[in-house]
Amino acid sequence: MINALTRFLRQSPAHPRAASLQKRFEAWRALPAANSRQTVRDSRIVVLDVETSGLNLRKDRLIAIGAVAIVQGRIMLNDTFDIVLRQEQVSSKSNILIHGIAGGKQRSGTEPADALMQFLEYIGPDPLLAFHVAFDQTMLEKSMKTWLQTDLRKRPWIDLAYLAPALYREQALSHRTLDDWMQLFHIHNQRRHDAVADALATAELFLCLNKKCEQLGKYTLDSLYTAERQYRTLIAQ
């Protein structure tokens, strides 16, 4: 039986490494799931951020992915990911002014199927973390479906936009954006809206929040998911 990725690649004769891409995809899919009962200090967590052609989840496109790994409670600067997906149509000038990825760099980026496969290999089976997960996840899912005929829906995510106010209720109303929380914890980001720089700032924020988690006896990944879900339920009431 031919799976969806195989059918897609057979319809893409311009892709020079279809067989290799298929093999890499199958190897990634065969990886065992991460153990959510592990402590944060025993885990590898991938913190990510994306840059897009705009904020419209239906019409806009994924341009770049940046990520950094937290391993055993430490940010690993030698374990980062930074890639620009090749664009057939360059984003608007106003959009380029935000993320700084020039038209030439967008046109010469990595073929999207290859770029997304490299991202899957980078994250492996590990949990993902972002600030306002819904946007990053939706843009990634849309690109994954288009280019690799797969998704990340079953992958656990930690959303700091909910975890932060869950831990610091007194700041919940006044602190809503990543910049708000960065300011509270004195986190500096000289390259705001650069995917890797924003991922690094998000990782720093997570480590600040994790100190509070440990003080409350929340050491495992499951405990973080629970705290986040409980806060989502609370504000939805």
Coordinates of N, CA and C in Angstrom, one line a residue:
M1 N 0.8 -1.2 0.0 CA 0.0 0.0 0.0 C 0.9 1.2 0.0
I2 N 0.6 2.2 -0.9 CA 1.4 3.4 -1.0 C 0.9 4.4 0.0
N3 N 1.8 4.9 0.8 CA 1.3 5.9 1.8 C 1.2 7.3 1.1
A4 N 0.7 8.3 1.9 CA 0.4 9.6 1.3 C 1.7 10.3 0.9
L5 N 2.8 10.2 1.7 CA 4.0 10.8 1.3 C 4.6 10.2 0.0
T6 N 4.5 8.9 -0.2 CA 5.0 8.3 -1.4 C 4.3 8.8 -2.6
R7 N 2.9 8.9 -2.5 CA 2.1 9.4 -3.6 C 2.5 10.8 -3.9
F8 N 2.7 11.6 -2.9 CA 3.1 13.0 -3.1 C 4.4 13.1 -3.8
L9 N 5.4 12.3 -3.4 CA 6.7 12.4 -4.0 C 6.7 11.9 -5.4
R10 N 5.9 10.9 -5.7 CA 5.8 10.4 -7.1 C 5.2 11.5 -8.0
Q11 N 4.4 12.4 -7.4 CA 3.8 13.5 -8.2 C 4.8 14.7 -8.3
S12 N 6.0 14.5 -7.6 CA 6.9 15.6 -7.6 C 8.3 15.2 -8.2
P13 N 8.3 14.9 -9.5 CA 9.5 14.4 -10.1 C 10.7 15.4 -10.0
A14 N 10.4 16.7 -9.8 CA 11.5 17.7 -9.7 C 12.3 17.5 -8.4
H15 N 11.7 16.7 -7.4 CA 12.5 16.5 -6.2 C 13.5 15.5 -6.4
P16 N 14.8 15.8 -6.3 CA 15.9 14.9 -6.6 C 16.2 13.8 -5.6
R17 N 15.6 13.9 -4.4 CA 15.9 12.9 -3.4 C 14.7 12.3 -2.8
A18 N 13.7 11.9 -3.6 CA 12.5 11.4 -3.2 C 12.6 10.2 -2.3
A19 N 13.4 9.2 -2.8 CA 13.6 7.9 -2.1 C 14.2 8.2 -0.7
S20 N 15.3 9.0 -0.7 CA 15.9 9.3 0.5 C 15.0 10.0 1.5
L21 N 14.2 10.9 1.0 CA 13.2 11.6 1.9 C 12.2 10.7 2.5
Q22 N 11.8 9.7 1.6 CA 10.8 8.7 2.1 C 11.4 7.9 3.2
K23 N 12.7 7.5 3.0 CA 13.3 6.7 4.1 C 13.5 7.4 5.3
R24 N 13.9 8.7 5.2 CA 14.1 9.5 6.4 C 12.8 9.7 7.2
F25 N 11.7 9.9 6.4 CA 10.4 10.1 7.0 C 10.0 8.9 7.8
E26 N 10.2 7.7 7.2 CA 9.8 6.4 7.9 C 10.6 6.2 9.1
A27 N 11.9 6.6 9.1 CA 12.7 6.5 10.3 C 12.2 7.4 11.4
W28 N 11.9 8.6 11.0 CA 11.3 9.5 12.0 C 10.0 9.0 12.6
R29 N 9.1 8.5 11.8 CA 7.8 8.1 12.3 C 8.0 6.9 13.2
A30 N 9.1 6.1 13.1 CA 9.3 4.9 13.9 C 9.9 5.2 15.2
L31 N 10.2 6.5 15.5 CA 10.8 6.8 16.8 C 9.8 6.6 17.9
P32 N 10.3 6.1 19.1 CA 9.3 5.9 20.2 C 8.9 7.3 20.8
A33 N 7.7 7.4 21.3 CA 7.2 8.6 21.9 C 8.0 9.0 23.2
A34 N 8.1 10.3 23.4 CA 8.8 10.7 24.6 C 8.0 10.3 25.9
N35 N 8.7 10.1 27.0 CA 8.0 9.8 28.2 C 7.6 11.0 29.0
S36 N 6.3 11.3 29.0 CA 5.9 12.5 29.7 C 6.0 12.5 31.2
R37 N 6.3 11.3 31.8 CA 6.5 11.2 33.2 C 7.9 11.5 33.6
Q38 N 8.8 11.8 32.7 CA 10.1 12.2 33.0 C 10.1 13.6 33.6
T39 N 11.1 13.9 34.4 CA 11.3 15.3 34.9 C 11.9 16.2 33.8
V40 N 11.7 17.4 33.9 CA 12.2 18.4 33.0 C 13.8 18.2 32.9
R41 N 14.4 18.0 34.0 CA 15.8 17.9 34.1 C 16.4 16.6 33.5
D42 N 15.5 15.7 33.2 CA 15.8 14.4 32.5 C 15.4 14.4 31.0
S43 N 14.9 15.5 30.5 CA 14.3 15.6 29.2 C 15.1 16.5 28.3
R44 N 14.8 16.3 27.0 CA 15.1 17.2 25.9 C 13.8 17.9 25.5
I45 N 13.8 19.2 25.5 CA 12.6 19.9 25.1 C 13.0 20.9 24.0
V46 N 12.2 20.9 22.9 CA 12.5 21.7 21.8 C 11.7 23.0 21.8
V47 N 12.3 24.1 21.9 CA 11.6 25.4 22.0 C 11.7 26.0 20.6
L48 N 10.5 26.4 20.0 CA 10.6 26.9 18.6 C 9.8 28.2 18.4
D49 N 10.1 28.8 17.3 CA 9.4 30.0 16.8 C 9.4 29.9 15.3
V50 N 8.4 30.5 14.7 CA 8.3 30.5 13.3 C 8.2 31.9 12.8
E51 N 8.6 32.2 11.5 CA 8.4 33.4 10.8 C 7.5 33.1 9.6
T52 N 6.5 34.0 9.4 CA 5.6 33.7 8.3 C 5.4 34.9 7.4
S53 N 4.6 34.8 6.3 CA 4.4 35.9 5.4 C 3.3 36.8 6.0
G54 N 2.7 36.5 7.1 CA 1.7 37.3 7.7 C 1.0 36.6 8.8
L55 N -0.1 37.1 9.3 CA -0.7 36.5 10.5 C -2.0 35.8 10.1
N56 N -2.4 35.7 8.9 CA -3.6 35.0 8.4 C -3.3 33.5 8.3
L57 N -3.9 32.8 9.2 CA -3.6 31.3 9.3 C -4.0 30.6 8.1
R58 N -5.0 31.1 7.3 CA -5.4 30.4 6.1 C -4.6 30.8 4.9
K59 N -4.3 32.0 4.7 CA -3.7 32.5 3.5 C -2.1 32.6 3.6
D60 N -1.6 32.9 4.7 CA -0.1 33.1 4.8 C 0.7 31.9 4.9
R61 N 2.0 32.0 4.6 CA 2.9 30.8 4.4 C 4.0 30.8 5.5
L62 N 4.5 29.7 5.7 CA 5.6 29.5 6.6 C 6.9 29.9 5.9
I63 N 7.7 30.8 6.5 CA 8.9 31.2 5.8 C 10.1 30.6 6.5
A64 N 10.2 30.6 7.8 CA 11.3 30.2 8.6 C 11.0 29.5 9.9
I65 N 11.8 28.6 10.3 CA 11.7 27.9 11.6 C 13.0 28.1 12.4
G66 N 12.9 28.5 13.6 CA 14.0 28.6 14.5 C 13.7 27.8 15.8
A67 N 14.7 27.1 16.3 CA 14.5 26.3 17.5 C 15.8 26.2 18.3
V68 N 15.6 25.9 19.6 CA 16.8 25.6 20.4 C 16.3 24.6 21.4
A69 N 17.2 23.7 21.8 CA 16.9 22.6 22.7 C 17.3 22.9 24.1
I70 N 16.4 22.5 25.1 CA 16.7 22.6 26.5 C 17.0 21.1 26.9
V71 N 18.2 20.8 27.4 CA 18.5 19.5 27.7 C 18.9 19.4 29.2
Q72 N 18.3 18.6 29.9 CA 18.5 18.5 31.4 C 18.5 19.8 32.1
G73 N 17.5 20.6 31.7 CA 17.3 21.9 32.4 C 18.3 23.0 31.9
R74 N 19.0 22.8 30.8 CA 19.9 23.8 30.3 C 19.7 24.1 28.9
I75 N 19.8 25.4 28.5 CA 19.7 25.8 27.1 C 21.0 25.4 26.4
M76 N 20.9 24.6 25.3 CA 22.1 24.1 24.6 C 22.3 24.9 23.3
L77 N 23.2 25.9 23.4 CA 23.5 26.7 22.2 C 24.1 26.0 21.0
N78 N 24.6 24.8 21.3 CA 25.2 24.0 20.2 C 24.1 23.0 19.7
D79 N 22.9 23.2 20.1 CA 21.8 22.3 19.7 C 20.6 23.2 19.2
T80 N 20.9 23.9 18.1 CA 19.9 24.8 17.6 C 19.5 24.4 16.2
F81 N 18.4 25.0 15.7 CA 17.9 24.8 14.3 C 17.5 26.1 13.7
D82 N 17.9 26.3 12.5 CA 17.6 27.6 11.8 C 17.5 27.3 10.3
I83 N 16.3 27.5 9.8 CA 16.1 27.2 8.3 C 15.1 28.1 7.7
V84 N 15.3 28.5 6.5 CA 14.4 29.3 5.7 C 13.9 28.4 4.5
L85 N 12.5 28.3 4.4 CA 11.9 27.6 3.4 C 11.9 28.4 2.1
R86 N 12.2 27.7 1.0 CA 12.2 28.4 -0.3 C 10.8 28.9 -0.6
Q87 N 10.7 30.1 -1.1 CA 9.4 30.7 -1.4 C 9.3 31.0 -2.9
E88 N 8.2 30.5 -3.5 CA 8.0 30.8 -4.9 C 7.5 32.3 -5.1
Q89 N 6.9 32.8 -4.0 CA 6.4 34.2 -4.0 C 7.0 34.8 -2.8
V90 N 7.8 35.9 -2.9 CA 8.4 36.6 -1.8 C 7.3 37.3 -1.0
S91 N 7.4 37.4 0.3 CA 6.4 38.1 1.1 C 6.6 39.6 0.9
S92 N 5.6 40.4 1.4 CA 5.5 41.8 1.1 C 6.7 42.5 1.8
K93 N 7.0 43.7 1.3 CA 8.1 44.5 1.9 C 7.8 44.8 3.4
S94 N 6.6 45.1 3.7 CA 6.2 45.4 5.1 C 6.5 44.2 6.0
N95 N 6.2 43.0 5.4 CA 6.5 41.8 6.2 C 8.0 41.5 6.3
I96 N 8.7 41.8 5.3 CA 10.2 41.6 5.4 C 10.8 42.6 6.4
L97 N 10.2 43.7 6.6 CA 10.7 44.7 7.6 C 10.6 44.1 9.0
I98 N 9.6 43.2 9.2 CA 9.4 42.6 10.5 C 10.4 41.6 10.8
H99 N 10.5 40.6 9.9 CA 11.4 39.4 10.2 C 12.8 39.5 9.6
G100 N 13.0 40.4 8.7 CA 14.3 40.7 8.1 C 14.8 39.6 7.1
I101 N 13.9 38.7 6.7 CA 14.4 37.7 5.7 C 14.1 38.3 4.3
A102 N 15.2 38.7 3.7 CA 15.1 39.4 2.4 C 14.5 38.5 1.3
G103 N 14.1 39.1 0.2 CA 13.5 38.4 -0.9 C 14.5 37.4 -1.5
G104 N 15.7 37.7 -1.7 CA 16.7 36.8 -2.2 C 16.9 35.6 -1.4
K105 N 16.9 35.8 -0.1 CA 17.1 34.7 0.9 C 15.8 33.8 0.9
Q106 N 14.7 34.4 0.7 CA 13.4 33.6 0.6 C 13.5 32.7 -0.7
R107 N 13.9 33.3 -1.8 CA 13.9 32.6 -3.1 C 15.0 31.5 -3.1
S108 N 16.0 31.6 -2.3 CA 17.1 30.7 -2.3 C 17.1 29.7 -1.1
G109 N 16.0 29.7 -0.4 CA 15.9 28.9 0.8 C 15.9 27.4 0.4
T110 N 15.8 26.6 1.5 CA 15.8 25.2 1.3 C 14.4 24.7 0.8
E111 N 14.4 23.7 -0.1 CA 13.2 23.2 -0.6 C 12.3 22.8 0.6
P112 N 11.0 23.2 0.6 CA 10.2 23.0 1.8 C 10.1 21.6 2.3
A113 N 10.0 20.6 1.4 CA 10.0 19.2 1.9 C 11.2 18.8 2.6
D114 N 12.4 19.2 2.1 CA 13.7 19.0 2.8 C 13.8 19.7 4.1
A115 N 13.3 21.0 4.1 CA 13.4 21.8 5.3 C 12.6 21.2 6.4
L116 N 11.4 20.8 6.1 CA 10.5 20.2 7.1 C 11.0 18.9 7.6
M117 N 11.6 18.1 6.7 CA 12.1 16.8 7.1 C 13.3 17.0 8.0
Q118 N 14.1 18.0 7.7 CA 15.2 18.3 8.6 C 14.7 18.8 10.0
F119 N 13.6 19.5 10.0 CA 13.0 19.9 11.3 C 12.5 18.7 12.1
L120 N 11.8 17.8 11.4 CA 11.4 16.6 12.1 C 12.5 15.8 12.7
E121 N 13.6 15.7 11.9 CA 14.8 14.9 12.4 C 15.4 15.7 13.6
Y122 N 15.4 17.0 13.6 CA 15.9 17.7 14.7 C 15.1 17.5 16.0
I123 N 13.8 17.6 15.9 CA 13.0 17.5 17.1 C 12.9 16.0 17.6
G124 N 13.1 15.1 16.7 CA 13.0 13.7 17.1 C 11.7 13.4 17.7
P125 N 11.7 12.7 18.9 CA 10.4 12.4 19.6 C 10.1 13.4 20.7
D126 N 10.8 14.4 20.8 CA 10.8 15.3 22.0 C 9.6 16.2 22.0
P127 N 9.2 16.6 23.2 CA 8.0 17.6 23.3 C 8.5 19.0 22.8
L128 N 7.4 19.7 22.4 CA 7.7 21.1 21.8 C 7.1 22.1 22.7
L129 N 7.8 23.3 22.7 CA 7.4 24.4 23.6 C 7.4 25.7 22.8
A130 N 6.4 26.5 23.0 CA 6.4 27.8 22.3 C 5.5 28.8 23.1
F131 N 5.5 30.0 22.7 CA 4.6 31.0 23.3 C 3.5 31.3 22.3
H132 N 2.3 31.1 22.7 CA 1.1 31.0 21.8 C 1.3 29.9 20.7
V133 N 1.1 28.7 21.2 CA 1.3 27.5 20.4 C 0.4 27.5 19.2
A134 N -0.8 28.0 19.3 CA -1.8 27.8 18.3 C -1.3 28.3 16.9
F135 N -0.6 29.5 17.0 CA -0.2 30.0 15.7 C 1.0 29.2 15.1
D136 N 2.0 28.9 15.9 CA 3.1 28.2 15.4 C 2.7 26.8 14.9
Q137 N 1.8 26.1 15.7 CA 1.4 24.8 15.4 C 0.6 24.8 14.1
T138 N -0.3 25.7 14.0 CA -1.2 25.8 12.8 C -0.3 26.0 11.5
M139 N 0.6 26.9 11.6 CA 1.5 27.2 10.4 C 2.3 26.0 10.1
L140 N 2.9 25.3 11.1 CA 3.6 24.1 10.8 C 2.8 23.0 10.3
E141 N 1.6 22.8 10.9 CA 0.7 21.7 10.4 C 0.3 21.9 9.0
K142 N 0.0 23.2 8.6 CA -0.4 23.4 7.2 C 0.8 23.1 6.2
S143 N 2.0 23.5 6.6 CA 3.1 23.2 5.7 C 3.4 21.7 5.7
M144 N 3.3 21.0 6.9 CA 3.6 19.6 6.9 C 2.6 18.8 6.0
K145 N 1.3 19.2 6.1 CA 0.3 18.5 5.2 C 0.6 18.7 3.8
T146 N 1.0 20.0 3.4 CA 1.3 20.3 2.0 C 2.5 19.5 1.5
W147 N 3.6 19.5 2.2 CA 4.8 19.0 1.7 C 5.2 17.6 2.1
L148 N 4.7 17.2 3.3 CA 5.1 15.8 3.7 C 3.9 14.9 4.0
Q149 N 2.7 15.5 3.8 CA 1.4 14.7 4.1 C 1.4 14.1 5.5
T150 N 1.9 14.9 6.5 CA 1.9 14.4 7.8 C 1.5 15.6 8.8
D151 N 1.4 15.3 10.0 CA 1.1 16.4 11.0 C 1.8 16.1 12.3
L152 N 1.6 17.1 13.2 CA 2.2 17.0 14.6 C 1.2 17.0 15.7
R153 N -0.1 16.7 15.3 CA -1.2 16.8 16.3 C -1.0 16.0 17.5
K154 N -0.4 14.8 17.4 CA -0.2 13.9 18.5 C 1.0 14.3 19.4
R155 N 1.8 15.3 18.9 CA 3.0 15.7 19.6 C 2.6 16.6 20.8
P156 N 3.1 16.3 22.0 CA 2.7 17.2 23.1 C 3.4 18.6 23.0
W157 N 2.7 19.6 23.3 CA 3.2 21.0 23.3 C 3.0 21.6 24.6
I158 N 3.9 22.5 25.0 CA 3.8 23.3 26.2 C 3.6 24.7 25.8
D159 N 2.6 25.4 26.2 CA 2.3 26.8 25.7 C 2.6 27.7 26.9
L160 N 3.7 28.5 26.8 CA 4.0 29.4 27.9 C 3.0 30.5 28.0
A161 N 2.2 30.8 27.0 CA 1.2 31.8 27.1 C 0.1 31.5 28.1
Y162 N 0.0 30.2 28.5 CA -0.9 29.7 29.5 C -0.1 29.3 30.8
L163 N 1.0 28.7 30.6 CA 1.8 28.2 31.8 C 2.3 29.4 32.6
A164 N 2.7 30.5 32.0 CA 3.2 31.7 32.7 C 2.1 32.2 33.6
P165 N 0.9 32.6 33.1 CA -0.1 33.1 34.0 C -0.6 32.1 35.0
A166 N -0.5 30.8 34.7 CA -0.9 29.8 35.6 C -0.1 29.8 36.9
L167 N 1.2 30.1 36.7 CA 2.2 30.2 37.8 C 2.2 31.5 38.5
Y168 N 1.9 32.6 37.7 CA 2.0 33.9 38.3 C 0.6 34.6 38.1
R169 N -0.3 34.2 38.9 CA -1.7 34.7 38.7 C -1.8 36.2 38.9
E170 N -0.9 36.8 39.8 CA -1.0 38.2 40.0 C -0.6 39.0 38.8
Q171 N 0.1 38.4 37.9 CA 0.5 39.1 36.7 C -0.3 38.8 35.5
A172 N -1.3 37.9 35.6 CA -2.0 37.3 34.5 C -2.7 38.4 33.7
L173 N -3.3 39.4 34.3 CA -4.1 40.4 33.5 C -3.2 41.4 32.8
S174 N -2.0 41.7 33.4 CA -1.2 42.7 32.9 C -0.1 42.2 32.0
H175 N 0.1 40.9 32.0 CA 1.2 40.3 31.2 C 0.5 39.3 30.2
R176 N 0.5 39.7 28.9 CA -0.1 38.8 27.9 C 0.8 38.4 26.8
T177 N 1.7 39.2 26.5 CA 2.6 38.9 25.3 C 3.9 38.4 25.8
L178 N 4.7 37.8 24.8 CA 6.0 37.4 25.1 C 6.9 38.5 25.7
D179 N 6.7 39.7 25.1 CA 7.5 40.9 25.5 C 7.2 41.2 26.9
D180 N 5.9 41.1 27.3 CA 5.5 41.4 28.7 C 6.3 40.5 29.7
W181 N 6.3 39.2 29.4 CA 6.9 38.3 30.3 C 8.5 38.4 30.3
M182 N 9.0 38.7 29.1 CA 10.4 38.9 29.0 C 10.9 40.1 29.9
Q183 N 10.1 41.2 29.8 CA 10.4 42.4 30.6 C 10.3 42.0 32.1
L184 N 9.3 41.2 32.5 CA 9.2 40.9 33.9 C 10.4 40.1 34.5
F185 N 11.0 39.2 33.6 CA 12.1 38.4 34.1 C 13.4 39.0 33.6
H186 N 13.4 40.2 33.0 CA 14.6 40.9 32.6 C 15.4 40.1 31.5
I187 N 14.6 39.5 30.5 CA 15.2 38.8 29.4 C 15.4 39.7 28.2
H188 N 16.6 39.8 27.7 CA 16.8 40.7 26.6 C 16.9 40.0 25.3
N189 N 16.4 40.5 24.3 CA 16.4 40.0 22.9 C 16.7 41.1 21.9
Q190 N 18.0 41.1 21.4 CA 18.4 42.1 20.5 C 17.9 41.9 19.1
R191 N 17.4 40.7 18.8 CA 16.9 40.4 17.4 C 15.5 39.9 17.5
R192 N 14.6 40.7 18.0 CA 13.2 40.3 18.1 C 12.6 40.1 16.7
H193 N 11.8 39.0 16.5 CA 11.3 38.6 15.3 C 12.2 37.8 14.4
D194 N 13.4 37.5 15.0 CA 14.3 36.5 14.3 C 13.9 35.2 15.0
A195 N 13.6 34.1 14.2 CA 13.0 32.9 14.7 C 13.9 32.3 15.8
V196 N 15.2 32.2 15.6 CA 16.1 31.5 16.6 C 16.2 32.4 17.8
A197 N 16.3 33.7 17.6 CA 16.5 34.6 18.8 C 15.2 34.6 19.6
D198 N 14.0 34.5 19.0 CA 12.8 34.5 19.7 C 12.6 33.1 20.4
A199 N 13.1 32.0 19.8 CA 13.1 30.7 20.4 C 14.0 30.7 21.7
L200 N 15.1 31.4 21.6 CA 16.1 31.4 22.7 C 15.5 32.2 23.8
A201 N 14.8 33.4 23.5 CA 14.2 34.2 24.6 C 13.1 33.4 25.2
T202 N 12.3 32.6 24.5 CA 11.2 31.8 25.0 C 11.8 30.7 25.9
A203 N 13.0 30.1 25.5 CA 13.6 29.1 26.3 C 14.1 29.7 27.6
E204 N 14.6 30.9 27.6 CA 15.0 31.6 28.9 C 13.8 31.8 29.8
L205 N 12.7 32.2 29.2 CA 11.5 32.4 30.0 C 11.1 31.1 30.6
F206 N 11.1 30.0 29.8 CA 10.7 28.7 30.4 C 11.6 28.3 31.6
L207 N 12.9 28.6 31.5 CA 13.7 28.2 32.6 C 13.4 29.0 33.9
C208 N 13.0 30.3 33.7 CA 12.5 31.1 34.8 C 11.3 30.5 35.4
L209 N 10.3 30.1 34.5 CA 9.1 29.6 35.0 C 9.3 28.2 35.7
N210 N 10.3 27.5 35.1 CA 10.5 26.1 35.7 C 11.0 26.2 37.1
K211 N 11.7 27.3 37.5 CA 12.1 27.4 38.9 C 10.9 27.5 39.8
K212 N 9.9 28.2 39.4 CA 8.6 28.3 40.1 C 8.0 26.9 40.2
C213 N 8.0 26.2 39.1 CA 7.4 24.9 39.0 C 8.0 24.0 40.0
E214 N 9.4 24.0 40.1 CA 10.1 23.1 41.0 C 9.8 23.5 42.5
Q215 N 9.6 24.8 42.7 CA 9.3 25.2 44.1 C 7.9 24.7 44.5
L216 N 7.0 24.5 43.5 CA 5.7 24.0 43.7 C 5.6 22.5 43.7
G217 N 6.7 21.8 43.4 CA 6.8 20.4 43.4 C 6.3 19.8 42.0
K218 N 6.4 20.7 41.0 CA 6.0 20.3 39.6 C 7.3 20.0 38.8
Y219 N 7.7 18.8 38.8 CA 9.0 18.4 38.2 C 8.9 17.8 36.9
T220 N 7.7 17.1 36.6 CA 7.6 16.3 35.4 C 7.0 17.1 34.2
L221 N 7.1 16.6 33.0 CA 6.4 17.2 31.9 C 4.9 17.1 32.1
D222 N 4.4 16.0 32.6 CA 3.0 15.8 32.9 C 2.5 16.9 33.8
S223 N 3.3 17.3 34.8 CA 2.8 18.3 35.7 C 2.7 19.7 35.0
L224 N 3.6 19.9 34.0 CA 3.5 21.2 33.3 C 2.2 21.2 32.4
Y225 N 2.0 20.0 31.7 CA 0.8 19.9 30.9 C -0.5 20.1 31.7
T226 N -0.5 19.5 32.9 CA -1.7 19.7 33.8 C -1.9 21.1 34.3
A227 N -0.8 21.8 34.7 CA -0.9 23.2 35.1 C -1.5 24.1 33.9
E228 N -1.0 23.8 32.7 CA -1.4 24.6 31.6 C -2.9 24.3 31.3
R229 N -3.3 23.0 31.3 CA -4.7 22.7 31.0 C -5.7 23.2 32.1
Q230 N -5.3 23.2 33.3 CA -6.1 23.7 34.4 C -6.3 25.2 34.2
Y231 N -5.3 25.9 33.8 CA -5.5 27.4 33.6 C -6.4 27.6 32.4
R232 N -6.2 26.9 31.3 CA -7.1 27.0 30.2 C -8.5 26.8 30.6
T233 N -8.8 25.8 31.4 CA -10.2 25.5 31.8 C -10.7 26.6 32.7
L234 N -9.8 27.2 33.5 CA -10.2 28.3 34.4 C -10.7 29.5 33.7
I235 N -9.9 29.9 32.7 CA -10.2 31.2 32.0 C -11.3 31.0 31.0
A236 N -11.6 29.7 30.7 CA -12.7 29.4 29.7 C -14.1 29.4 30.4
Q237 N -14.1 29.4 31.7 CA -15.3 29.3 32.5 C -16.0 30.7 32.5

